[in-house]
C-alpha cells in the first residue's frame, strides 16, 4: 500500500528541522497540507529548501490515518535521545479523531513535553491542540482548534484561553490552527515570518491557493454560511454583485432590482431563504470585507470604512460591535500579522 516517507529528501546544512508528530487515526490533510508547505518552501526560487521535514510518532513505523493511506514515521525517542543542543526549529502536532486518545497517553504526552521544551516553535493543527494542551504547552496561552473541539478544549484544559473564531493564533512561539485547511494558512504565515512575504506568496502560488488568509479571518465563513442556506443558488449572483459594489450605497430596492423582483417580494423571499434581512446581510458582508483589510493591510481605519461602504468609521465601529463583539482597532491589534 502507498505510504508517505517520513523524512524530506533534502539535506542541506542550513536547513531547519521541522517535526510532524502523528498518532493513529490522524486527519491526513492536517499532516500533508502543512508538510507540503514546509518541505518545498524556499527563501527564493534559486535557493535550497529551507526546512528538513520529519514525521515522528511514539514508537515509529507505519501509522494509520483517516484514509486508506498510512504514513511512515520515525520514533520520537530518536529525537529525545539526541544531544540537548540539537535544535528543533518547529514541532507540529497533527490533529485527528485519535487526538483524544493521544492526549490520554502519558508516555506520548511526556515525550511531547520534552520535545516542546527543545523547540523554537510549537504548533498544532486542528485537534492536535488537545495533545499539546495535555503537555501543558498551552497553559496561559490563547489557542484555537477546530470549532467542533473548542468546547472540549476549554472544558478539559481551563488554563487555556480558547478562542473559537480565528483560523489560527500565534501566542509567542506557540501557534495553533483551526481545522483541516487552516493548517496550510498557519504554515504559510510561518513561512512569511521565517523567510519573508515573497517566499510565502510564492509558496501560495505554487499551491494554487486563491488567497493568503490572515489568522484573524474566521473559521466560520459568512460566505460558506450563505451558500449553505442558499442551496439552490437563488441569491448567489446577488451576493457577488454586492461584493463588486461594496463601496457604493446599496438599498433593498437596488438588491430587488438586481434580482428582477419587487422590493416587497424580494425582502420576504430573501429573509425566508437566508435567515436574515437584506439590510443586515449587506452589513455582514461589509464587516467581513473590513476584517480582511484590517488584518492584511496597513490602511487607516477611516480608509477601510470607506472602501467597505460604511459612511464613516463610527458606523463601521458600531457594526463591528454588533457582529464581532469588538472594535475595528482592537480587532486589528489582535489579529494583524506583521
PDB file of C-alpha atoms in Angstrom, residues 18 48 67 80 115 121 129 170 196 207 209 224 248 255 264 331:
ATOM      1  CA  UNK A  18      10.516  20.591  11.377  1.00  0.00           C
ATOM      2  CA  UNK A  48      17.787  25.326  -1.410  1.00  0.00           C
ATOM      3  CA  UNK A  67      -7.976   7.498   4.798  1.00  0.00           C
ATOM      4  CA  UNK A  80      14.640  12.783  22.573  1.00  0.00           C
ATOM      5  CA  UNK A 115      10.356  17.968  22.591  1.00  0.00           C
ATOM      6  CA  UNK A 121       8.307  26.950  17.865  1.00  0.00           C
ATOM      7  CA  UNK A 129      -4.280  21.309  20.302  1.00  0.00           C
ATOM      8  CA  UNK A 170       0.124  32.981  17.360  1.00  0.00           C
ATOM      9  CA  UNK A 196       9.605  36.829   4.256  1.00  0.00           C
ATOM     10  CA  UNK A 207      -0.167  25.507  -4.171  1.00  0.00           C
ATOM     11  CA  UNK A 209      -4.113  28.891  -3.161  1.00  0.00           C
ATOM     12  CA  UNK A 224     -19.950  29.464   3.225  1.00  0.00           C
ATOM     13  CA  UNK A 248     -21.413  52.112  -3.029  1.00  0.00           C
ATOM     14  CA  UNK A 255     -30.989  44.407  -4.465  1.00  0.00           C
ATOM     15  CA  UNK A 264     -41.614  43.517  -1.015  1.00  0.00           C
ATOM     16  CA  UNK A 331      -9.617  43.586  16.012  1.00  0.00           C
TER      17      UNK A 331
END
